[in-house]
XYZ file of C-alpha atoms in Angstrom:
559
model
C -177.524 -158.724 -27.410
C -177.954 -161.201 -30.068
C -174.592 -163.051 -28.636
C -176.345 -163.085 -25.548
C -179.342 -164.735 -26.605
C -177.047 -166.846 -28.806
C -174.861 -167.757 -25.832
C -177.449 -168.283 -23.431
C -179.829 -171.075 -25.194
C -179.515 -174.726 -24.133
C -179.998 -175.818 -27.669
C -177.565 -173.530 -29.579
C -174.151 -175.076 -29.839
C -170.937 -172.832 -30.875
C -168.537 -174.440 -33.163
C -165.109 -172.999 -32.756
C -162.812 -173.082 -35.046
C -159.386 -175.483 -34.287
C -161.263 -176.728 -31.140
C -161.477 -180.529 -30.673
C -163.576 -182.682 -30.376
C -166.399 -181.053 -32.945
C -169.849 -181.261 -30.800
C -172.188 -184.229 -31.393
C -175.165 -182.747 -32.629
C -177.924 -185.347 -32.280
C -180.325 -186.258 -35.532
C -184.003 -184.978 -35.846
C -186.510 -187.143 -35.232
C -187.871 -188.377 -38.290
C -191.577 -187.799 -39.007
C -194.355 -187.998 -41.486
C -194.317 -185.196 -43.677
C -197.800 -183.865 -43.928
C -198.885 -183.036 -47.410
C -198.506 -179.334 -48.530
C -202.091 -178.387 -49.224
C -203.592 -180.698 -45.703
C -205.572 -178.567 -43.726
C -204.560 -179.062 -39.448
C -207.449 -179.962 -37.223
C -207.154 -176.172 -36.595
C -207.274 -174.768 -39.749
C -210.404 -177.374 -40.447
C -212.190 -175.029 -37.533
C -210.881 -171.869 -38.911
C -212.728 -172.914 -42.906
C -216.102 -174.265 -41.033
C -216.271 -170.692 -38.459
C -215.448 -168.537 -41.915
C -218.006 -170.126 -44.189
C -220.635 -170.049 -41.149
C -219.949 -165.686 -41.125
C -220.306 -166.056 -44.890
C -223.836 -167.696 -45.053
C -224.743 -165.398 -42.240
C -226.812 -162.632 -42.074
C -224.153 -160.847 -40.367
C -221.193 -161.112 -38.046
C -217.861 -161.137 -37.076
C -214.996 -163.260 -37.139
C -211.291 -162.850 -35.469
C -208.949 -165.493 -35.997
C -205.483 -165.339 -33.888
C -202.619 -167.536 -33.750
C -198.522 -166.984 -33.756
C -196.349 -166.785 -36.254
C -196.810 -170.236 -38.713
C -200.223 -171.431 -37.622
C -201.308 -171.086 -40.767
C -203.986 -168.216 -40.586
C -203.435 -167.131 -44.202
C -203.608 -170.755 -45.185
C -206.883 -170.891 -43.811
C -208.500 -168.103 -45.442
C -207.327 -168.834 -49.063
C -208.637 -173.403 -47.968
C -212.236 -171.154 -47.014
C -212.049 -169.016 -50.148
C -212.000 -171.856 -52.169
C -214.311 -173.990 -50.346
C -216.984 -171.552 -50.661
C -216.517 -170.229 -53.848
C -216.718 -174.015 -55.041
C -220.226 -174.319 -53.742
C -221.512 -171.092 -54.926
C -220.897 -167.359 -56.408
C -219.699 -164.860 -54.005
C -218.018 -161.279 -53.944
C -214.872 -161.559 -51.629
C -212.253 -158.917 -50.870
C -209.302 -159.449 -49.210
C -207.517 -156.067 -47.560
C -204.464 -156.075 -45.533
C -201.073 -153.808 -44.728
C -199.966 -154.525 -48.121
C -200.317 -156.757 -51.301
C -197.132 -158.618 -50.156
C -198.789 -159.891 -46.674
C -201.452 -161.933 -48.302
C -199.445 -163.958 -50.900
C -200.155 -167.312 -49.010
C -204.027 -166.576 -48.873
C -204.167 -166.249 -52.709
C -201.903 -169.265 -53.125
C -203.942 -171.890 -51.205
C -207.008 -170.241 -52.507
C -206.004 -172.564 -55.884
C -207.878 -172.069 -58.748
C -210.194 -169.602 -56.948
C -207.880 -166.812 -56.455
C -208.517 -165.095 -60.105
C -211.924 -164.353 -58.013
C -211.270 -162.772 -55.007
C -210.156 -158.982 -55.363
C -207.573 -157.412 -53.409
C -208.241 -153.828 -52.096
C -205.575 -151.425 -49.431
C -207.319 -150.494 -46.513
C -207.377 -147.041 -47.503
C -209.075 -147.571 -50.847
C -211.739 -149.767 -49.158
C -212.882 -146.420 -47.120
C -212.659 -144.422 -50.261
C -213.728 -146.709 -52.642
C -216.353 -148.681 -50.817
C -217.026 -151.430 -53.073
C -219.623 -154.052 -52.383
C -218.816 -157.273 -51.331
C -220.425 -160.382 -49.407
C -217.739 -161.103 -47.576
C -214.763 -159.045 -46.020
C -211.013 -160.815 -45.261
C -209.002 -158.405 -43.169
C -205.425 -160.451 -43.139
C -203.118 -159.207 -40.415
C -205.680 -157.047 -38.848
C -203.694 -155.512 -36.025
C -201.125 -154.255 -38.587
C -203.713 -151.885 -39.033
C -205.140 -149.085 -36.983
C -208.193 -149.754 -35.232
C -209.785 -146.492 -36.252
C -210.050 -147.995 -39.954
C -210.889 -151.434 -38.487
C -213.648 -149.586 -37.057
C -215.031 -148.301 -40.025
C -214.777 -151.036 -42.250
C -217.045 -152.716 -39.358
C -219.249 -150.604 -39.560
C -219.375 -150.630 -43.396
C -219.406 -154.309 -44.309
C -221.756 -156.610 -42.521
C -219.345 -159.757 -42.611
C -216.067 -159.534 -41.682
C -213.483 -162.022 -41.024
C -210.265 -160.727 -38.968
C -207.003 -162.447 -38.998
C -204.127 -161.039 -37.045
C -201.014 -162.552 -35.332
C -201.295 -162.993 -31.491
C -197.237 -161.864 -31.169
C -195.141 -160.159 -33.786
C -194.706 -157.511 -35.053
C -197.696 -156.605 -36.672
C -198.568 -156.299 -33.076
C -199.313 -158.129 -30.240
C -202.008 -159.990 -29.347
C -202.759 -157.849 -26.187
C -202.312 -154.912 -28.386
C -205.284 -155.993 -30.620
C -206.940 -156.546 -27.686
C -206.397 -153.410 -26.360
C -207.324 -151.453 -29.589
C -210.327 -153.172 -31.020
C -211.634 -155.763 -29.031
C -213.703 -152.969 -27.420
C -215.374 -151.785 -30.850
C -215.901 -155.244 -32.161
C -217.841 -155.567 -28.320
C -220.221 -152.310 -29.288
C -220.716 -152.590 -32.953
C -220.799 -156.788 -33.378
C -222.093 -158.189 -30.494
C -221.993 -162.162 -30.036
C -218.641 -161.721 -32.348
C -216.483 -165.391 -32.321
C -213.156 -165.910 -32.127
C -211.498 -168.913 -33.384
C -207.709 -169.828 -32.381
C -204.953 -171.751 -34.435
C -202.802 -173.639 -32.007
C -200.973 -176.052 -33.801
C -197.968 -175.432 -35.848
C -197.555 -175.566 -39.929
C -194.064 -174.292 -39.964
C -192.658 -175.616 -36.729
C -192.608 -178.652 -34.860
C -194.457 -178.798 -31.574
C -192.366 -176.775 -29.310
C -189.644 -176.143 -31.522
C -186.684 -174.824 -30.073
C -185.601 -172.968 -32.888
C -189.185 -171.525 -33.224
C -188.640 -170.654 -29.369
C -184.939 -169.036 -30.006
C -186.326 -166.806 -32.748
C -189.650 -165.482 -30.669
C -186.596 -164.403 -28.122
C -184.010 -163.270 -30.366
C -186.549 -161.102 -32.466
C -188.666 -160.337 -29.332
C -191.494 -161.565 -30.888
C -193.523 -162.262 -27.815
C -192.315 -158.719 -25.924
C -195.401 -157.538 -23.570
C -195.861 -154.083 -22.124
C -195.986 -154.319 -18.319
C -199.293 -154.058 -16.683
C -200.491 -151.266 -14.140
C -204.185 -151.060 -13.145
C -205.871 -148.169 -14.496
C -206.773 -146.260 -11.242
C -203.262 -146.535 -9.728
C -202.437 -143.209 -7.715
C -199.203 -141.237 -8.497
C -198.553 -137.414 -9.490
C -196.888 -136.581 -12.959
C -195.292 -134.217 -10.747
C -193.603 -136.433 -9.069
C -192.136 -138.596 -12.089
C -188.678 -137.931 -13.690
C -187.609 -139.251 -17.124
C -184.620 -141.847 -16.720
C -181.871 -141.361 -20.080
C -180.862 -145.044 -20.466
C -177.464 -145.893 -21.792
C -177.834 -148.608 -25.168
C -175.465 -150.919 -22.799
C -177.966 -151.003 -19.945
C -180.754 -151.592 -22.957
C -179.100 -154.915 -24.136
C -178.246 -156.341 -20.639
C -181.525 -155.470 -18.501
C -183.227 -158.129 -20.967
C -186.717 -157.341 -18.446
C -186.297 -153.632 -19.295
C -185.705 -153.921 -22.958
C -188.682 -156.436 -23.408
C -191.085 -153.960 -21.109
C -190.267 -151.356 -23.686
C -190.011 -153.193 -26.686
C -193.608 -154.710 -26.284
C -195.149 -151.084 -25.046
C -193.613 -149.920 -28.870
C -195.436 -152.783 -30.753
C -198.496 -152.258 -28.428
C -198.533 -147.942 -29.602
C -198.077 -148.922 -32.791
C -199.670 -150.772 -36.014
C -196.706 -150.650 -37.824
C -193.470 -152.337 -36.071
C -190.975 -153.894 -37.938
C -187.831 -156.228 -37.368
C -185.725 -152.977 -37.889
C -187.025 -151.315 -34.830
C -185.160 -153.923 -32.767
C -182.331 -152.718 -34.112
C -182.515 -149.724 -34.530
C -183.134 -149.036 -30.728
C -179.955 -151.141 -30.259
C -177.793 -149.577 -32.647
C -178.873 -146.055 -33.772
C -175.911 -144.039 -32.554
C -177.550 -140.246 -32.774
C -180.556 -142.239 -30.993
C -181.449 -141.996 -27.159
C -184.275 -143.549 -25.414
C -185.931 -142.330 -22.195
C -188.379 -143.974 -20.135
C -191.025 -143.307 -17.200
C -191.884 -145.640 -14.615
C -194.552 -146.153 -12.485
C -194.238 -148.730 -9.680
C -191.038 -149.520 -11.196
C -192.570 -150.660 -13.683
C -192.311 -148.678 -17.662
C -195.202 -146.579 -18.484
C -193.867 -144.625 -20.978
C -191.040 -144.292 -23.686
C -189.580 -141.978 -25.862
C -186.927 -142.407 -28.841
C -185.256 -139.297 -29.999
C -183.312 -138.818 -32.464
C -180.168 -136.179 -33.009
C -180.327 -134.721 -35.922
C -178.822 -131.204 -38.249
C -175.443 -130.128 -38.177
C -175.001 -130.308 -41.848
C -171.880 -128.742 -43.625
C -173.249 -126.031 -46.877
C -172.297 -128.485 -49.631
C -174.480 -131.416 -48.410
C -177.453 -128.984 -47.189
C -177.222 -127.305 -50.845
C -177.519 -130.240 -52.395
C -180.830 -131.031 -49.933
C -182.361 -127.831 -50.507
C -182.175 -128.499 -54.099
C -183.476 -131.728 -54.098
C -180.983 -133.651 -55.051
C -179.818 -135.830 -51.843
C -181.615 -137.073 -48.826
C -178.748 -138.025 -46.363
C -180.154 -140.170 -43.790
C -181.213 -139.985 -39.872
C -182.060 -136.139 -40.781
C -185.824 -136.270 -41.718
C -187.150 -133.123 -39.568
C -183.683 -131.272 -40.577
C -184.457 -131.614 -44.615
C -187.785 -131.295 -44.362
C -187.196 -127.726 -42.359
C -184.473 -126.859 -45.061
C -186.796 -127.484 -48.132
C -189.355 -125.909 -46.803
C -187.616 -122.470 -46.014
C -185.669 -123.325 -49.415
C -182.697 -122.230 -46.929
C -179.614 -124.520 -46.293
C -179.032 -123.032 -43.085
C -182.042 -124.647 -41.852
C -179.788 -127.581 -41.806
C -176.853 -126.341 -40.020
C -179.187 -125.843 -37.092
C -179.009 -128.368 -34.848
C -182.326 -130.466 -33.411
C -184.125 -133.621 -31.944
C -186.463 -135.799 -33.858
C -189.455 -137.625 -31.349
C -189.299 -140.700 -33.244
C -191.879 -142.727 -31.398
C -193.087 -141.401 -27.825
C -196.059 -144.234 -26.211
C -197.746 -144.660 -23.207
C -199.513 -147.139 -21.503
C -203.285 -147.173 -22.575
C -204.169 -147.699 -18.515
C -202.570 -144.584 -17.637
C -203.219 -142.738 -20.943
C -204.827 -139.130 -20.710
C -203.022 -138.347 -16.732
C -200.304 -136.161 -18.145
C -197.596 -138.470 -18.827
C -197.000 -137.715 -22.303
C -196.637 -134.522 -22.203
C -194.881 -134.439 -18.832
C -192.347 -136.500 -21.073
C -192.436 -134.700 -23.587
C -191.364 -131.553 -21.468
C -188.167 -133.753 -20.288
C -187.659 -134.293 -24.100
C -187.245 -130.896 -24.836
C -185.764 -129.565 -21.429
C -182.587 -131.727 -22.239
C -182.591 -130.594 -25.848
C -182.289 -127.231 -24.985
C -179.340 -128.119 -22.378
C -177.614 -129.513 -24.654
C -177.613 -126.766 -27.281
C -180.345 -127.691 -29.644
C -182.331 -125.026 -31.510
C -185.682 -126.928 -32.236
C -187.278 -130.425 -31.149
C -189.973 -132.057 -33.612
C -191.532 -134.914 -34.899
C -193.157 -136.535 -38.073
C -196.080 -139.009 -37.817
C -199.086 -140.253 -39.489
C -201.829 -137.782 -38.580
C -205.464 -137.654 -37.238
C -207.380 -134.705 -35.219
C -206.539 -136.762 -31.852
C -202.918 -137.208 -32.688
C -202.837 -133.405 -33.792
C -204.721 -132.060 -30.535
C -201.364 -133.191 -28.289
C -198.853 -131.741 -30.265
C -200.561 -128.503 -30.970
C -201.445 -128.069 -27.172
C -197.275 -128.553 -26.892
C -197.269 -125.556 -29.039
C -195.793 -127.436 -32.296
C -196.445 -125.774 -35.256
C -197.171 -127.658 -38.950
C -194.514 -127.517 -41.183
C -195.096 -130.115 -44.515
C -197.704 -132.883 -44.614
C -196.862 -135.362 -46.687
C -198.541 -135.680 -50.309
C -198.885 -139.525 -49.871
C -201.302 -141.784 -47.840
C -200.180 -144.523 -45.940
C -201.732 -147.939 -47.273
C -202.279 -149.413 -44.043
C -203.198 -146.253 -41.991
C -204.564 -144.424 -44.607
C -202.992 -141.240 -42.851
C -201.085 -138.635 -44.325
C -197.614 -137.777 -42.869
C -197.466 -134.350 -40.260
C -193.883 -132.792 -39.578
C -194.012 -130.338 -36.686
C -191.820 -128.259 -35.039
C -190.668 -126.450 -31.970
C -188.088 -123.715 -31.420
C -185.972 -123.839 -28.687
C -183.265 -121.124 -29.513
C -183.632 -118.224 -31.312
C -182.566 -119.531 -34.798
C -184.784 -122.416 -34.011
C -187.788 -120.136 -33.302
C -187.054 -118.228 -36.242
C -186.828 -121.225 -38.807
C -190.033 -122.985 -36.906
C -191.940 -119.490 -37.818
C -190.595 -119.140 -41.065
C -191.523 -122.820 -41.945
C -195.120 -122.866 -40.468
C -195.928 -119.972 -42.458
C -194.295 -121.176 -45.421
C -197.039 -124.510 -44.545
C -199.745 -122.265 -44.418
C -199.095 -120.441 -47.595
C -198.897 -124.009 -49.403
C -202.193 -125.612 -47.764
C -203.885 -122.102 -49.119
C -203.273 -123.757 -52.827
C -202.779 -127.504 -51.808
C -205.701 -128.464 -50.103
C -207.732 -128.465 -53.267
C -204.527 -129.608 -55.779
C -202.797 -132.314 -53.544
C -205.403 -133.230 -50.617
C -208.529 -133.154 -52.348
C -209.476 -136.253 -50.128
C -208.293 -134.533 -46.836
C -211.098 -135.427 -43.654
C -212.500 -131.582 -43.612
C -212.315 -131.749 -39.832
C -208.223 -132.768 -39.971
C -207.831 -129.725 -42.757
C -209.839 -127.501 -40.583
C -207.847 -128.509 -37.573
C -204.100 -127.956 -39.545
C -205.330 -124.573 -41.282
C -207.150 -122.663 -38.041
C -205.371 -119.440 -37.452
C -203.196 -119.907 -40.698
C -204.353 -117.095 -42.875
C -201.221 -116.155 -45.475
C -199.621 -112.621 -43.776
C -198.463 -112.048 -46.986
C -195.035 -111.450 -45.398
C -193.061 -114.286 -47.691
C -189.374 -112.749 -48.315
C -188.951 -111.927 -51.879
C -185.929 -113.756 -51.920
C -186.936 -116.993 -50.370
C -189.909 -117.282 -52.756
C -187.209 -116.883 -56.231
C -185.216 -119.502 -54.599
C -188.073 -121.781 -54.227
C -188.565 -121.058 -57.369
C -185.309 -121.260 -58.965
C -184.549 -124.616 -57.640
C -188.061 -125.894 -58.916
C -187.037 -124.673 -62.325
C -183.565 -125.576 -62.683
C -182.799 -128.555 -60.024
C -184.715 -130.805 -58.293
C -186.917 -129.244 -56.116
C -190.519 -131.126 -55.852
C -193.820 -129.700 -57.349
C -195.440 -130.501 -54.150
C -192.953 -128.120 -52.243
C -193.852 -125.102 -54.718
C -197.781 -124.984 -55.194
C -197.515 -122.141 -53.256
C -195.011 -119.600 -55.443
C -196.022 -121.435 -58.538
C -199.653 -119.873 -58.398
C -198.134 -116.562 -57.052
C -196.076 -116.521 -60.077
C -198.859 -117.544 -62.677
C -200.970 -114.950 -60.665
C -198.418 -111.980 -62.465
C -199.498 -113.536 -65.908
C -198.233 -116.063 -68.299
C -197.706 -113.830 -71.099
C -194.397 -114.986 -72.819
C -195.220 -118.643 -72.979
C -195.584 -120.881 -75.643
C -199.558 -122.047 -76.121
C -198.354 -125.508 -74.735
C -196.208 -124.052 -71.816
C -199.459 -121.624 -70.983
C -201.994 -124.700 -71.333
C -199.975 -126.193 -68.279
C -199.784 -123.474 -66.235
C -203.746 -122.834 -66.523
C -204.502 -126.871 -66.244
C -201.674 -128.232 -63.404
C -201.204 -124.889 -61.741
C -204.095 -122.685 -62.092
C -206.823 -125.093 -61.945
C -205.193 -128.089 -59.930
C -205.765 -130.953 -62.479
C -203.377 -134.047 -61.769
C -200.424 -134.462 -64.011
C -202.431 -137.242 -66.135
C -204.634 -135.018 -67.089
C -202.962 -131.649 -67.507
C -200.340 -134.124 -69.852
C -203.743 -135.022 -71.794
C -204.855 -131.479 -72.147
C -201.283 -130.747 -73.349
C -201.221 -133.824 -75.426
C -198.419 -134.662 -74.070
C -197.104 -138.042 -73.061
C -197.535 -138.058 -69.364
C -196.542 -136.836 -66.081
C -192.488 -137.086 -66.569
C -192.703 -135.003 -69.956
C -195.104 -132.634 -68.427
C -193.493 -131.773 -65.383
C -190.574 -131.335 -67.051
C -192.209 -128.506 -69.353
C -193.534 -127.355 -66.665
C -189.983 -126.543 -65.198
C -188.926 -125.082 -68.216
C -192.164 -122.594 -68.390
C -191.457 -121.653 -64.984
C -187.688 -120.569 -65.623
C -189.297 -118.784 -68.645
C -191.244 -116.750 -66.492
C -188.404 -115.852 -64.173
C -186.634 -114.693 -66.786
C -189.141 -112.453 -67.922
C -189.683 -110.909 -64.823
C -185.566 -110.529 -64.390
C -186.089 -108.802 -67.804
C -188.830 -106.406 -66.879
C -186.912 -105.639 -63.888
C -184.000 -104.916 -65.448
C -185.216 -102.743 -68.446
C -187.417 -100.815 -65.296
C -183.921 -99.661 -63.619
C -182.364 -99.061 -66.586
């Protein structure tokens, strides 16, 4: 594809090598060079509409531009133009540290003042401030958009109109409609002009098309008539992808418009991936929804050993690890399944079946082909959650980790489709169970009660864990690699037959990491020990105390 674009653009020229004569490639046109730290006409706008919000009683601001307008610019030029004039609490929140390097660079002087705080710890947190930056807003789900709203009386948004932190009708679509209900008489303010780029650069122009900067979803009006019974899902071949340029930009911009958090990979990756497939929907002939799924399993024992223990993470197998270190059973891995990497609709004909009626196609052609179990691994709310579980996907790991910018925990779930694959999706959802019994108050103290609720109903422990499963889980944990997170469950089961054997030290972990849940900087404090890497690994080393105990006990019983 990219020698397409390449080959296709009036301004690119192709030097061959040995070919005569070389092409004349005609100079720039030489221009003043504006000084670095000049504010555009636009970005003058942008500085008067942010300190107006900030002497406010309240309000909103959203400024959009493209790429190189200089939207960051603008909000460190207003940071330091108010701060100049008078004491003020900023913050300054975005996807991630690295996004709002420019704003703290033209803020000057200034910057030592502002604080910088993740989306997520702004909800938890909530510090006070008088004024709220959100930098590259639609990078970020609207649900926490919302909130901060609703939390901090004046905000000013800055998001790119295309790109991939989303496009502009994408922002549109997710949170124009709050700002509508919960700021009225909200302003926008729009950067035109280009800091990076000439006016109409070409090269500006070859990149927005190469990268697919500017893709758009296709438009279908919301009450348009058609029957999910009557749609079939269309399995597109990655040749038809890169040549139907239409096609690939309709589902290219309905993946940046489903999601905050697209990324100059995804281009390729939907390109090149070869254990990915793609299948689409149409309505009108035009795409309403897509779905990316991803082969995965099939692993030989030596590689799926050396998973299970913790020790490698071979990748394009996410779902198949996660199933094998959960069941703490390598032939989790063998099993063969698909991944739903990303699956979107069009918000005009969202809640009409679509979804799921592709979803069905998903896993009809997975089973045709031989597959024991389809799944998927997302960030996670109750809405999210509600599909899947209605698809009768069962919870297998949640992730320990928040995401910065979503603030949402990671979900795998699964699916049998064959009788090994029903078997390991059973055997891992009640393995998920077990560990939520002891890790909702150790790992997920912070867990939305409705979302733990939601993941735990019907879950209570059967008590049927195989003996051996539960040594190997911990065994590995002891003398390999095998995460703490991944063994709350027969670590407490363990300490629950007693801890007599242990050093004091060893037993003061148990009881403060275990037992009562404490985070490793504080058991290690309790322990006097140094911190979490010396105190995990005494914890290992209690734990394969314990076992052999127990193997002793045993042993000295049958004799």
């Amino acid at each position: 594809r990219l020698i397409s674009v390449l080959a296709s653009d009036e301004h690119c020229r192709v030097i061959r090598q040995g070919a005569q004569p070389l092409p004349i490639i005609p100079p720039a046109p030489v221009g003043i060079q504006a000084p670095v730290d000049a504010m555009t006409v636009d970005q003058q706008h942008a500085v008067a509409a942010i300190e107006s919000v900030a002497s406010a009683d309240g309000g909103a601001l959203v400024l959009t531009a493209d790429r190189g307008r200089g939207k960051s610019a603008a909000l460190g030029f207003a940071i330091a133009a108010l701060l100049a004039r008078r004491e003020l609490r900023i913050i300054v929140t975005a996807p991630g540290k690295s996004a709002v390097q420019a704003l703290f660079r033209h803020a000057g002087a200034f910057a030592s003042a502002v604080t910088y705080c993740a989306p997520d710890d702004l909800l938890r947190k909530n510090p006070a401030c008088d004024l709220l930056m959100v930098d590259e807003a639609a990078a970020i789900p609207a649900s926490i958009l919302g909130r901060l709203l609703a939390r901090y009386p004046r905000v000013v948004f800055s998001t790119t109109e295309h790109g991939y932190e989303g496009s502009g009708r994408g922002f549109a679509v997710r949170f124009r409609r709050t700002l509508d209900e919960q700021a009225p008489g909200w302003r926008e303010c729009r950067l035109t002009t280009p800091v990076r780029w000439a006016e109409n650069d070409p090269l500006e122009q070859f990149c927005f098309r190469a990268l697919m900067l500017d893709a758009e979803p296709a438009s279908l009006l919301a009450d348009i008539a058609f029957s999910t019974d009557s749609l079939c899902a269309q399995w597109l071949d990655r040749d038809q992808l890169w040549r139907d340029e239409s096609l690939l930009r309709e589902i290219f911009g309905l993946l940046v418009l489903a999601h905050y958090e697209t990324r100059p990979t995804d281009l390729r990756y939907l390109l090149d991936a070869l254990n990915l497939s793609v299948a689409i929907m149409r309505i009108s002939d035009k795409v309403a929804a897509v779905a990316l799924v991803a082969r995965e399993g099939g692993l030989d024992s030596p590689v799926a050993s050396q998973v299970v223990r913790g020790y490698r993470r071979p990748q394009g197998h996410l779902l198949a690890q996660t199933l094998g270190i959960v069941c703490a059973d390598e032939q989790a891995l063998a099993l063969r399944g698909d991944r739903i990497v990303r699956i979107a609709v069009l918000p005009d004909v969202q809640g009409r079946g679509i979804g799921s009626a592709l979803l069905q196609a998903v896993e009809t052609r997975a089973a045709a082909d031989g597959c024991d179990y389809v799944g998927a691994s997302f960030g996670v709310d109750r809405r999210i959650l509600g599909f899947w579980l209605r698809a009768g996907y069962l919870p297998a790991r949640l992730g320990i980790k928040r995401n910065r910018a979503s603030g949402a925990h990671s979900l795998a779930l699964v699916k049998g489709l064959s009788s090994a694959g029903n078997e390991i999706a059973r055997r891992a959802h009640r393995q998920f169970c077990r560990q939520m019994a002891y890790a909702l108050p150790d790992l997920f103290p912070d867990l939305e009660p409705e979302l733990a609720a939601a993941l735990t109903a019907g879950s209570a422990d059967d008590g049927l864990q195989p003996a051996a499963a539960e040594q190997r889980i911990l065994s590995d944990f002891a003398h390999h690699r095998r995460a703490y997170a991944d063994s709350v469950a027969a670590l407490n089961r363990l300490a629950a037959r007693g801890l007599d054997g242990l050093e004091p030290i060893q037993r003061r972990l148990f009881e403060t990491r275990v037992l009562q849940g404490k985070n490793w900087k504080q058991s290690a404090e309790l322990c006097g020990l140094t911190g979490r890497k010396q105190a995990e690994a005494m914890l290992r080393q209690a734990t394969a105390r314990l076992i052999d105990i127990i193997n002793h006990s045993h042993q000295g019983r049958n004799a």
